[in-house]
XYZ file of C-alpha atoms in Angstrom:
748
model
C 0.127 0.123 0.177
C 1.050 3.489 -0.800
C 2.506 5.892 2.178
C -0.232 8.316 1.278
C -2.943 5.517 1.058
C -5.343 5.229 3.730
C -8.386 2.844 4.043
C -11.815 3.519 5.599
C -13.184 0.739 7.970
C -16.667 1.013 8.949
C -16.634 4.414 8.081
C -13.225 5.621 9.599
C -10.212 6.558 8.271
C -7.595 4.629 9.536
C -3.689 5.192 9.249
C -1.252 3.300 7.819
C 1.103 1.553 8.740
C 3.887 4.127 8.059
C 1.510 6.944 10.358
C 1.471 3.986 13.164
C 5.114 3.458 12.831
C 5.254 7.012 13.073
C 3.711 7.744 15.758
C 5.217 4.802 17.568
C 8.642 6.458 17.256
C 7.897 9.798 18.602
C 6.090 8.320 21.942
C 9.378 6.072 22.148
C 11.069 9.555 22.012
C 8.795 11.709 24.645
C 10.060 7.580 26.713
C 13.585 8.644 26.364
C 13.968 12.900 26.966
C 15.711 12.245 29.911
C 17.531 8.902 29.389
C 21.052 10.899 28.462
C 24.202 10.587 30.956
C 25.256 13.591 31.857
C 27.206 15.518 28.831
C 30.990 14.519 30.681
C 29.943 10.768 30.258
C 28.949 11.265 26.824
C 32.457 12.174 25.782
C 33.567 9.143 27.615
C 31.703 6.917 26.261
C 32.735 8.491 22.387
C 36.461 8.354 23.584
C 36.088 4.823 24.376
C 34.989 3.196 21.403
C 37.738 6.185 19.568
C 34.788 7.605 17.366
C 35.221 11.065 16.421
C 32.914 13.920 16.814
C 32.464 14.207 12.992
C 31.911 10.141 12.447
C 28.527 10.677 15.319
C 27.295 13.821 13.437
C 27.495 12.063 10.742
C 25.564 9.166 11.653
C 22.768 11.501 13.512
C 22.422 14.053 10.213
C 23.766 16.495 12.242
C 26.839 19.023 12.775
C 29.800 18.010 14.519
C 29.377 21.281 16.535
C 26.020 20.281 17.827
C 27.565 17.162 18.800
C 30.518 19.079 20.688
C 28.293 21.046 22.553
C 25.912 17.873 23.745
C 29.331 16.584 25.508
C 30.129 20.250 27.095
C 26.568 20.948 28.056
C 26.031 23.613 26.190
C 22.666 22.324 23.906
C 20.910 19.356 24.399
C 19.563 17.201 21.177
C 16.156 17.401 20.072
C 13.589 14.749 18.812
C 14.387 12.877 16.063
C 18.634 12.814 16.799
C 17.917 12.696 20.627
C 16.771 8.743 20.236
C 19.090 8.029 18.472
C 22.200 9.339 20.451
C 20.232 7.746 23.246
C 20.687 4.614 21.881
C 24.204 4.997 20.773
C 25.265 6.416 24.273
C 23.435 2.943 25.528
C 24.858 0.675 23.335
C 28.491 2.067 24.247
C 27.745 2.047 27.887
C 27.328 -1.797 27.749
C 30.516 -2.321 26.156
C 32.226 0.372 27.963
C 30.734 0.740 31.673
C 32.048 2.826 33.621
C 35.397 1.691 35.359
C 34.485 0.925 39.750
C 36.121 3.648 41.877
C 38.840 1.939 43.375
C 39.112 4.109 47.071
C 40.824 6.772 45.097
C 38.456 9.057 43.804
C 39.754 10.730 40.524
C 40.313 14.373 41.829
C 41.842 15.999 38.247
C 38.622 18.581 36.851
C 37.140 17.647 33.365
C 38.384 20.734 30.679
C 36.046 21.638 28.120
C 37.480 21.174 24.435
C 38.022 25.001 24.428
C 40.064 25.338 27.138
C 43.782 24.380 25.862
C 45.344 25.917 28.905
C 46.033 23.832 32.068
C 42.919 24.490 34.818
C 44.529 26.278 37.893
C 44.909 23.905 40.825
C 41.811 24.436 42.854
C 42.026 25.270 46.748
C 41.225 21.451 48.615
C 38.942 22.785 50.901
C 36.736 24.580 48.210
C 36.729 22.570 44.760
C 33.287 21.072 44.645
C 32.122 19.059 41.651
C 29.224 21.159 41.011
C 27.640 24.101 42.918
C 25.144 22.226 45.107
C 24.446 23.468 48.344
C 24.935 20.289 50.629
C 28.274 19.374 48.695
C 29.358 22.787 49.333
C 31.786 22.752 52.476
C 32.354 25.931 54.252
C 34.263 29.181 53.551
C 35.988 31.578 55.886
C 34.863 34.423 53.766
C 31.449 33.742 51.651
C 29.080 30.864 52.443
C 26.700 29.152 50.238
C 23.129 28.976 50.742
C 19.761 27.370 49.672
C 17.014 30.536 49.797
C 14.291 30.634 48.805
C 13.821 32.968 45.704
C 10.720 33.776 43.522
C 12.426 31.005 41.028
C 10.306 28.838 42.552
C 7.472 30.598 42.260
C 7.642 31.173 38.580
C 6.664 28.553 36.196
C 8.826 30.160 33.456
C 12.169 31.467 35.530
C 12.424 27.755 37.183
C 12.529 26.281 33.436
C 15.152 29.107 32.907
C 16.652 27.774 36.151
C 16.808 24.170 34.953
C 18.286 24.776 31.769
C 20.742 27.114 32.917
C 22.039 24.062 35.132
C 22.190 21.688 32.104
C 23.977 24.449 30.260
C 26.678 24.487 33.269
C 26.839 21.139 33.672
C 30.311 20.486 32.202
C 31.650 24.109 32.903
C 34.871 25.150 34.439
C 35.646 23.980 37.394
C 37.447 27.542 37.364
C 34.328 29.389 36.944
C 31.596 26.405 38.278
C 29.271 28.811 39.574
C 28.436 30.193 36.308
C 29.269 33.697 34.224
C 27.703 36.084 35.883
C 26.193 37.051 39.663
C 23.733 39.222 40.119
C 24.184 41.326 43.324
C 21.496 42.610 45.978
C 21.135 43.484 49.564
C 18.348 43.198 51.813
C 17.861 43.152 55.616
C 21.952 44.715 55.718
C 22.704 41.418 53.834
C 24.669 40.918 51.039
C 23.986 38.284 48.469
C 25.209 36.883 45.076
C 22.891 35.142 43.330
C 24.041 32.875 40.720
C 22.659 30.448 37.947
C 20.896 27.253 39.117
C 19.650 28.722 41.847
C 22.590 29.673 43.941
C 22.985 32.256 46.415
C 26.409 33.507 47.841
C 26.329 35.244 50.632
C 29.025 38.218 50.456
C 31.063 39.550 52.982
C 32.692 42.846 51.150
C 31.451 46.050 52.484
C 32.846 48.006 49.808
C 33.671 48.113 45.845
C 37.121 47.189 45.900
C 36.439 44.307 48.845
C 33.658 43.501 45.977
C 36.185 42.698 43.039
C 38.667 40.992 45.237
C 36.250 38.567 46.574
C 34.813 37.935 42.968
C 38.743 37.284 41.760
C 39.569 35.133 44.382
C 36.374 33.100 45.542
C 33.466 33.939 43.641
C 34.616 31.035 40.892
C 32.618 33.311 38.262
C 33.693 33.465 34.691
C 33.137 31.547 31.135
C 35.196 29.086 29.368
C 36.744 30.678 26.298
C 34.092 30.015 23.100
C 37.327 28.977 20.753
C 40.812 27.365 21.295
C 42.835 30.592 20.599
C 40.577 33.279 22.859
C 40.451 34.217 26.084
C 38.122 33.317 29.258
C 35.452 35.817 29.558
C 35.813 38.446 32.491
C 32.900 37.223 35.498
C 29.712 39.799 35.336
C 28.423 41.399 38.455
C 24.983 42.859 38.368
C 24.585 45.316 41.126
C 20.556 46.193 41.768
C 19.777 49.613 43.507
C 19.910 48.074 47.071
C 23.239 46.930 46.294
C 24.450 50.374 45.103
C 22.989 51.900 48.498
C 25.238 49.421 50.431
C 28.094 50.225 48.571
C 27.928 53.879 48.833
C 27.476 54.421 45.254
C 24.349 57.177 43.851
C 21.695 54.647 42.901
C 20.772 57.615 40.006
C 23.232 59.740 38.187
C 23.004 63.294 38.363
C 22.523 65.345 34.549
C 26.305 65.952 34.670
C 27.154 62.375 35.596
C 24.773 60.741 33.127
C 26.624 63.079 29.900
C 29.898 61.657 31.029
C 28.514 58.244 31.739
C 30.487 57.776 34.926
C 31.092 58.592 38.033
C 33.534 62.315 39.113
C 37.493 61.659 39.684
C 36.462 62.972 43.260
C 33.810 60.371 44.212
C 34.439 58.406 47.002
C 34.096 55.170 45.974
C 36.885 55.847 42.490
C 39.313 56.885 45.341
C 38.492 53.947 47.267
C 39.354 52.092 44.363
C 42.495 53.602 43.622
C 43.525 53.253 46.991
C 43.245 49.782 46.560
C 45.973 49.335 44.156
C 42.751 48.924 42.002
C 42.583 49.960 38.377
C 39.637 51.388 35.788
C 39.989 51.524 32.273
C 39.288 54.854 30.567
C 35.439 54.998 30.929
C 35.399 55.432 34.223
C 33.353 53.956 37.051
C 29.876 54.643 35.021
C 27.395 51.978 33.890
C 29.728 49.008 32.878
C 33.084 49.336 34.419
C 36.133 47.345 34.554
C 38.093 46.910 37.538
C 40.837 44.693 37.177
C 44.552 44.333 39.119
C 47.535 43.345 36.758
C 47.511 40.101 35.386
C 49.307 36.912 36.988
C 50.599 35.986 33.887
C 48.271 34.834 31.388
C 45.571 34.988 34.029
C 43.539 37.808 33.604
C 42.494 39.568 36.930
C 39.254 41.552 35.473
C 35.612 42.320 36.737
C 33.405 44.091 35.055
C 30.589 45.940 36.976
C 26.967 46.177 35.572
C 25.117 48.948 36.987
C 21.522 48.086 36.435
C 19.728 51.193 37.633
C 22.271 53.437 35.619
C 20.555 51.866 32.449
C 23.093 49.331 31.434
C 21.018 46.652 30.059
C 18.657 49.009 27.553
C 15.092 48.016 27.780
C 14.799 48.633 23.953
C 17.636 45.712 24.188
C 17.149 43.718 26.780
C 13.591 44.098 28.297
C 10.137 45.390 27.057
C 9.141 48.819 26.170
C 6.164 48.260 27.637
C 7.514 47.737 30.959
C 10.421 50.248 31.119
C 10.660 49.034 34.543
C 10.918 45.680 34.282
C 14.666 44.444 34.298
C 14.362 46.826 37.793
C 11.904 44.593 39.880
C 13.290 41.640 38.552
C 13.677 39.102 41.368
C 17.895 38.701 41.381
C 17.487 34.781 41.032
C 14.621 35.402 37.635
C 17.057 38.032 36.477
C 20.047 36.134 36.778
C 18.216 33.190 35.160
C 17.454 35.610 32.276
C 21.037 36.729 32.009
C 23.436 33.451 32.369
C 21.359 31.604 29.650
C 22.247 34.435 27.408
C 25.755 33.590 28.347
C 25.345 30.383 27.622
C 23.802 30.464 24.195
C 25.825 33.773 23.098
C 28.022 34.721 25.237
C 28.790 37.170 28.659
C 27.611 40.210 27.896
C 30.035 43.121 27.576
C 28.282 45.880 27.489
C 25.148 46.893 25.026
C 23.994 43.951 23.063
C 25.398 45.560 19.725
C 28.224 45.708 22.035
C 28.106 41.903 22.739
C 27.082 40.815 19.267
C 30.782 42.933 17.919
C 32.657 40.635 20.542
C 31.212 37.603 19.327
C 32.945 37.553 16.566
C 36.228 38.091 17.268
C 35.105 35.523 20.576
C 34.967 33.588 17.743
C 37.476 34.356 15.296
C 40.354 35.132 17.920
C 42.965 37.981 15.768
C 45.652 35.846 17.556
C 47.524 32.677 18.321
C 49.880 31.189 20.342
C 52.862 29.970 18.261
C 55.945 28.204 19.580
C 59.583 29.713 18.345
C 61.743 26.513 17.008
C 64.897 28.731 17.822
C 63.831 29.979 21.715
C 61.349 27.532 22.705
C 59.144 29.967 24.035
C 55.480 30.680 22.435
C 54.754 34.334 20.809
C 51.672 35.973 19.234
C 50.980 34.953 15.644
C 48.245 36.381 13.753
C 44.984 33.764 12.633
C 44.320 33.576 9.044
C 40.784 33.585 9.299
C 40.260 36.753 11.510
C 40.874 40.607 11.348
C 44.106 40.875 12.234
C 44.951 45.191 11.555
C 43.601 48.328 10.936
C 44.354 49.066 7.245
C 43.687 52.313 5.472
C 39.721 53.328 4.788
C 38.324 54.073 1.668
C 36.965 57.199 1.049
C 33.655 56.083 -0.529
C 33.147 53.516 2.331
C 33.167 55.719 5.095
C 30.434 57.697 6.638
C 30.646 61.612 6.849
C 31.932 62.646 9.423
C 35.399 60.317 9.089
C 38.505 61.964 9.552
C 39.301 60.982 5.802
C 37.066 63.066 4.167
C 38.331 66.121 5.935
C 38.448 69.747 2.941
C 36.880 67.110 1.191
C 33.578 68.365 0.741
C 31.288 71.471 2.244
C 30.340 71.080 5.438
C 26.946 70.212 4.440
C 27.279 68.388 1.616
C 25.185 65.207 0.609
C 26.919 63.321 -0.883
C 25.553 61.477 -4.319
C 26.031 57.071 -5.260
C 28.789 58.275 -7.277
C 30.901 59.171 -3.873
C 29.835 57.056 -1.208
C 28.588 53.239 -0.937
C 24.444 53.444 -0.577
C 24.015 49.872 0.545
C 21.110 49.588 3.177
C 18.221 48.049 3.746
C 15.198 48.641 1.877
C 13.071 51.582 2.774
C 10.262 51.176 0.120
C 6.309 51.500 -1.147
C 4.208 52.465 -4.098
C 0.433 53.024 -4.816
C -1.850 49.804 -4.869
C -3.251 48.887 -8.304
C -7.190 48.982 -8.467
C -7.074 45.062 -9.143
C -4.914 45.426 -5.306
C -7.171 47.192 -3.581
C -9.883 44.744 -4.425
C -8.275 42.415 -1.662
C -9.903 43.618 1.641
C -5.888 42.615 3.876
C -2.394 44.079 3.708
C -0.555 41.242 5.654
C 3.392 42.224 6.506
C 5.731 39.052 7.051
C 8.940 39.313 8.571
C 12.567 37.901 7.656
C 13.495 36.192 10.891
C 17.190 37.702 12.165
C 17.533 38.644 8.458
C 21.249 40.126 8.710
C 22.596 37.381 10.495
C 21.317 34.780 7.606
C 22.853 37.329 5.094
C 26.057 36.761 6.392
C 25.489 33.034 6.776
C 27.975 32.271 3.984
C 29.394 35.418 2.760
C 33.174 36.069 1.859
C 34.110 38.507 3.099
C 38.005 40.974 2.770
C 40.167 40.599 5.884
C 43.270 42.439 4.964
C 43.375 45.782 3.507
C 41.910 47.608 0.303
C 43.475 47.246 -3.389
C 42.267 50.026 -5.699
C 41.361 49.167 -9.337
C 41.276 51.853 -12.416
C 41.083 51.273 -16.008
C 37.598 49.549 -15.990
C 39.131 46.709 -14.125
C 37.148 43.345 -14.817
C 34.330 42.357 -12.675
C 35.650 39.972 -10.191
C 32.206 38.161 -7.996
C 35.067 36.070 -5.765
C 36.774 39.624 -4.487
C 34.622 41.809 -2.040
C 35.021 45.426 -1.983
C 33.563 47.939 -3.667
C 32.794 48.948 -7.184
C 32.476 52.150 -9.305
C 29.928 50.731 -11.853
C 26.776 52.478 -13.678
C 23.806 49.917 -13.507
C 21.374 51.998 -15.032
C 21.190 50.106 -18.174
C 19.445 47.452 -16.071
C 15.939 47.363 -17.298
C 13.857 44.815 -15.000
C 10.199 45.795 -16.077
C 9.927 42.318 -17.777
C 11.949 39.978 -16.927
C 11.483 36.314 -16.893
C 12.235 33.941 -14.248
C 11.527 30.334 -14.484
C 9.705 30.772 -18.174
C 7.368 33.261 -16.199
C 7.387 37.419 -17.256
C 7.744 39.056 -14.103
C 6.139 42.697 -13.853
C 9.423 44.677 -12.482
C 7.828 47.703 -12.942
C 5.918 46.675 -9.562
C 9.185 45.446 -7.414
C 11.847 48.000 -6.317
C 15.249 47.882 -8.284
C 17.752 45.406 -6.052
C 20.559 48.318 -6.380
C 18.999 51.172 -4.038
C 17.748 51.383 -0.466
C 14.799 53.417 -1.632
C 14.155 50.843 -4.994
C 14.631 53.694 -7.681
C 16.318 53.093 -10.479
C 19.524 54.210 -11.023
C 20.966 56.701 -13.262
C 24.289 56.614 -13.395
C 27.448 55.654 -12.499
C 27.660 54.452 -8.525
C 29.225 52.301 -5.870
C 28.400 49.135 -4.834
C 29.519 46.141 -2.872
C 30.458 42.962 -4.608
C 27.014 41.212 -4.150
C 24.867 43.692 -5.917
C 26.993 43.678 -8.966
C 26.838 39.797 -8.800
C 23.599 39.617 -8.790
C 23.321 41.823 -12.020
C 25.169 39.354 -13.067
C 22.888 36.977 -12.113
C 20.259 38.434 -14.014
C 21.771 38.399 -17.216
C 23.681 41.669 -17.611
C 26.318 42.878 -18.348
C 28.701 45.692 -15.884
C 31.943 47.194 -16.724
C 33.177 48.873 -13.615
C 35.175 51.485 -13.830
C 37.569 51.582 -10.367
C 37.228 49.173 -7.597
C 38.571 48.264 -4.311
C 38.867 45.045 -3.464
C 40.559 43.104 -0.674
C 42.460 40.368 -1.840
C 42.412 37.947 1.000
C 39.224 36.562 2.055
C 37.026 33.921 4.292
C 33.583 33.425 5.500
C 34.534 35.381 8.837
C 30.850 35.283 10.002
C 29.878 31.859 9.544
C 30.681 30.664 13.161
C 29.028 34.174 14.697
C 26.186 33.165 12.059
C 25.795 29.635 13.379
C 26.374 30.997 17.317
C 23.157 33.051 17.009
C 20.985 30.567 14.892
C 21.617 27.622 17.215
C 20.367 30.064 20.580
C 17.801 31.396 18.628
C 16.131 28.130 17.213
C 16.495 26.815 21.008
C 15.152 29.976 22.890
C 12.316 29.500 20.637
C 12.191 25.775 20.681
C 11.714 26.641 24.284
C 8.495 28.513 23.638
C 6.888 25.817 21.602
C 8.012 27.040 18.318
C 10.023 24.560 16.567
C 11.090 24.037 13.264
C 9.110 20.879 12.438
C 5.904 23.119 12.808
C 2.874 23.014 10.055
C 2.508 26.505 8.938
C -0.671 27.192 10.821
C 0.819 25.076 13.884
C 3.582 27.866 13.773
C 1.655 31.157 13.519
C -0.447 29.776 16.775
C 2.634 29.042 18.418
C 4.462 32.795 17.179
C 1.056 34.592 18.633
C 1.168 32.541 22.599
C 4.873 32.155 22.558
C 5.200 35.071 24.830
C 2.934 34.127 27.324
C 4.289 30.885 27.157
C 7.530 31.301 28.987
C 8.242 35.712 29.659
C 11.792 34.310 30.316
C 12.666 33.217 27.015
C 10.916 36.113 25.074
C 12.902 38.983 26.749
C 16.246 36.133 25.940
C 14.546 36.259 22.531
C 14.651 39.846 21.634
C 17.957 40.449 23.020
C 19.433 37.512 20.539
C 17.767 38.915 17.578
C 19.496 42.757 19.091
C 22.386 41.192 19.400
C 22.479 40.057 15.817
C 20.959 43.127 14.651
C 23.314 45.461 16.573
C 26.760 43.154 15.985
C 26.583 43.817 11.932
C 25.797 48.223 12.897
C 29.325 48.249 14.670
C 30.862 47.119 11.617
C 30.544 50.776 10.445
C 30.044 52.543 14.368
C 29.680 56.588 13.748
C 30.289 59.108 15.863
C 28.246 59.736 18.894
C 29.338 63.447 18.816
C 31.628 62.772 21.683
C 34.512 64.416 19.702
C 34.151 67.610 16.964
C 33.266 66.742 13.348
C 36.339 65.066 11.497
C 38.309 64.322 14.104
C 39.140 60.704 15.129
C 36.346 58.614 17.612
C 37.525 55.851 19.359
C 35.840 52.887 17.713
C 38.344 53.555 14.339
C 40.760 52.875 16.636
C 39.258 48.757 16.130
C 40.461 46.391 13.639
C 36.622 45.344 13.873
C 35.673 48.604 12.073
C 34.743 47.352 8.726
C 32.551 49.448 7.055
C 33.199 47.259 4.110
C 31.714 44.242 5.718
C 28.815 45.905 7.036
C 28.193 46.931 3.347
C 28.248 43.509 1.741
C 25.785 41.892 4.877
C 23.634 44.302 4.084
C 23.531 44.334 0.384
C 23.421 40.789 0.719
C 20.610 41.029 3.048
C 18.886 43.832 0.313
C 19.631 41.556 -2.892
C 18.382 37.838 -1.347
C 15.084 39.834 -0.582
C 14.610 41.022 -3.955
C 15.284 37.177 -5.375
C 12.730 35.946 -2.826
C 10.600 38.737 -4.205
C 10.881 37.805 -8.309
C 10.229 34.194 -7.717
C 6.799 34.990 -5.868
C 5.727 37.234 -8.174
C 6.851 34.238 -11.276
C 4.955 31.666 -9.094
C 1.930 33.568 -8.283
C 1.863 36.879 -9.889
C 2.399 38.107 -5.954
C 3.924 41.990 -5.848
C 4.466 43.624 -2.572
C 3.268 47.403 -1.750
C 5.839 48.288 0.709
C 9.096 46.813 2.730
C 10.985 48.517 5.499
C 13.941 46.144 6.339
C 13.073 43.190 6.626
C 9.174 43.245 7.002
C 7.368 43.095 3.227
C 3.331 43.964 2.645
C 1.499 42.221 0.664
C -2.535 42.575 -0.817
C -4.187 39.733 0.565
C -7.758 38.734 0.700
C -7.346 37.350 3.765
C -5.952 38.393 7.272
C -3.072 35.629 7.620
C 0.117 34.699 5.155
C -1.543 31.657 4.147
C -3.998 33.408 2.421
C -1.310 35.537 -0.102
C 2.095 32.972 0.079
C 1.581 30.572 -2.801
C 2.247 27.238 -2.608
C 3.021 24.534 -5.278
C 0.428 21.751 -5.458
C 1.353 19.525 -3.619
C 0.823 22.061 -0.808
C 4.660 23.628 -0.146
C 6.091 26.500 -0.358
C 7.336 27.891 -3.916
C 11.091 27.117 -4.422
C 13.140 29.893 -3.630
C 9.651 32.201 -2.496
C 9.161 32.668 1.307
C 8.833 30.454 3.719
C 7.140 30.729 6.861
C 8.861 29.025 9.966
C 11.630 29.748 12.784
C 14.742 29.294 11.214
C 16.898 32.832 10.521
C 15.726 33.723 6.581
C 12.657 32.384 7.065
C 9.147 34.466 7.555
C 6.905 34.915 10.273
C 4.115 36.771 10.520
C 4.567 40.641 11.660
C 0.602 41.540 11.311
C -2.123 42.745 9.452
C -4.517 45.886 8.487
C -7.296 46.342 6.130
C -6.540 48.060 2.629
C -8.991 50.776 3.885
C -6.713 51.417 6.562
C -3.791 52.002 4.258
C -6.106 54.551 2.192
C -6.476 56.559 4.656
C -3.562 56.945 6.448
C -2.295 57.949 2.561
C -5.380 61.017 2.394
C -4.237 62.063 5.864
C -0.882 62.129 5.048
C -1.057 63.649 1.656
C 0.802 61.066 -0.377
C 1.903 57.596 0.098
C 4.851 56.176 2.398
C 6.109 53.357 3.771
C 3.796 51.382 5.905
C 5.656 48.753 5.966
C 6.365 48.906 9.775
C 2.922 50.524 10.820
C 1.618 46.922 10.496
C 2.873 45.451 13.483
C 0.460 42.605 15.932
C 2.785 43.548 18.428
C 2.955 47.371 19.265
C 5.987 47.396 21.488
C 8.142 44.975 18.642
C 10.926 46.920 16.756
C 11.910 47.834 13.708
C 13.650 44.926 11.258
C 16.191 42.563 13.470
């Protein structure tokens, strides 16, 4: 019998044999959900069988990195791989049982694969294998307590605590209490709330003593994400009660807010100086770094996150409609939220944008230790796949306030496309046709993590620019900027899959406003390559290209993708949902687990902000045309940002063309990554085309949770849009006004 056939028995629909087997397999998957051994045992079993992570990944149909994450506890396998993985481990355990204890316990700590240096010896009286209050020995300066917290009262927080504990199961023993702690004070007792529900009594009575306690006893931090990277410094999140306890103001004055720091004469700043501690040039602000000189290769630095000073921006870390949420969260809930972010992304380094940029460096460290054969000493050497130096900038790639443009243009001159690389996301709208106005609704769909998805697989330049003149031949393998005239590219009648597309109802793929180019202009390599893909000849006039290339952002994308997909799965939005199931799960996800909803927002902001940081602009802290701090970073690379945004825009246009060819369907407006289509019904299922088999059109938009797929942003009526156009006296972009969730930001 065919897999798709069903039999009627007495008027009832009888499932096929394959359907029954699938249901049984799903039931078995549920049975083995908690049958996996601890992460360290998983690794031991694989190594005992002399199997590589690649071999296991190939058999299970997943990536090698996923197997590595399962063995370090960073992530947990999900169906259908989970059941198969459990069966594999069960078979290996039968062949390679754990060695029986012989009277002397093995005290060697488990070291994650990403940690290459020898771990520091832990004090004999303070080296428990897990942060459990029952096993913790008494300490002279700090004690572990199992105090009741709001975690026990909130299902979402309890779920977050359990997941954080799982992710930290195989953590480096130096950081057994997690990457960070929330410092709070109640009834005169200062407490450090750590991940997994652990609460430490803090004996420190001053900020310098708190820093020293963190460095010597707190066991906070995070192991490096790359073998050539460095461990993350511990983070202390200070609440308002903790600020009062340590003599710090709960709110900064107007002058202090403008300077983003306490004045040099403040008593706490003087305490830090008298204790021999140092601070960075930023001083004691919302994100303060306090440190002592390193001991050999070991950093001794603590980062203070001052919560009441807006260290965690509500737009990135909280909820726009509840600005006080982070300030009123119980410390136990807050540490689970931030601990999950650290486990899935990395330890926060400031804003989500700053953290996104730091994640690139953490996954692609610029240097590594290399042994000098002559002396036997290890010296730093540059990595070929990283950004390792500052290079000369290209005038067309830099923003208006860059020092290299000083004296080039008049003060308020608006640079033209022939003078400036204008690779930005779409901001486009057109009037509705009479035929489109016959539809009742306008449905807005939104690309998931569109900038991160555009970074995946993108080849970028890793070295300085090479200037090509004399009408160079275009080479799509060379990332950079090309001065080329694309005004001859006519997309008014283009054939896609043997069907004609009305390009006049689509935006141009070559400009952010969707207008047809009028002459020579600067474009990033992905834009020019798309013109070639569409079958048009290009003749560059000049170019600035990079000859050392690499897929620098791949690991960054994969880290954020895994974090996002896992977080969405925790809210019930999984990759195996059908269209209607996906829409329903998305609609209720924030009520399922509010903590995970916050984490979703932070991850998306990290992806978007990290790309933006590649071309960070002056914030007015220095005079116009003067060098500002961001320009001193090796990661200040506006050409890479331009390549990502160009890839996002042409990738979106490619999907628009495929959709138009398949269903004669055209958008009315696009804002960044939100696309509005006229629709007979209010759901994306009413408008997005499908094949006769019920599958999404190949190359078009597909509902789903993975980056690059789309979700429902909102629905409005055509009448609503016409009224707005009439009130505002013309057509304007309504893409970002059509939202079911008004608190959502623009783009991702």
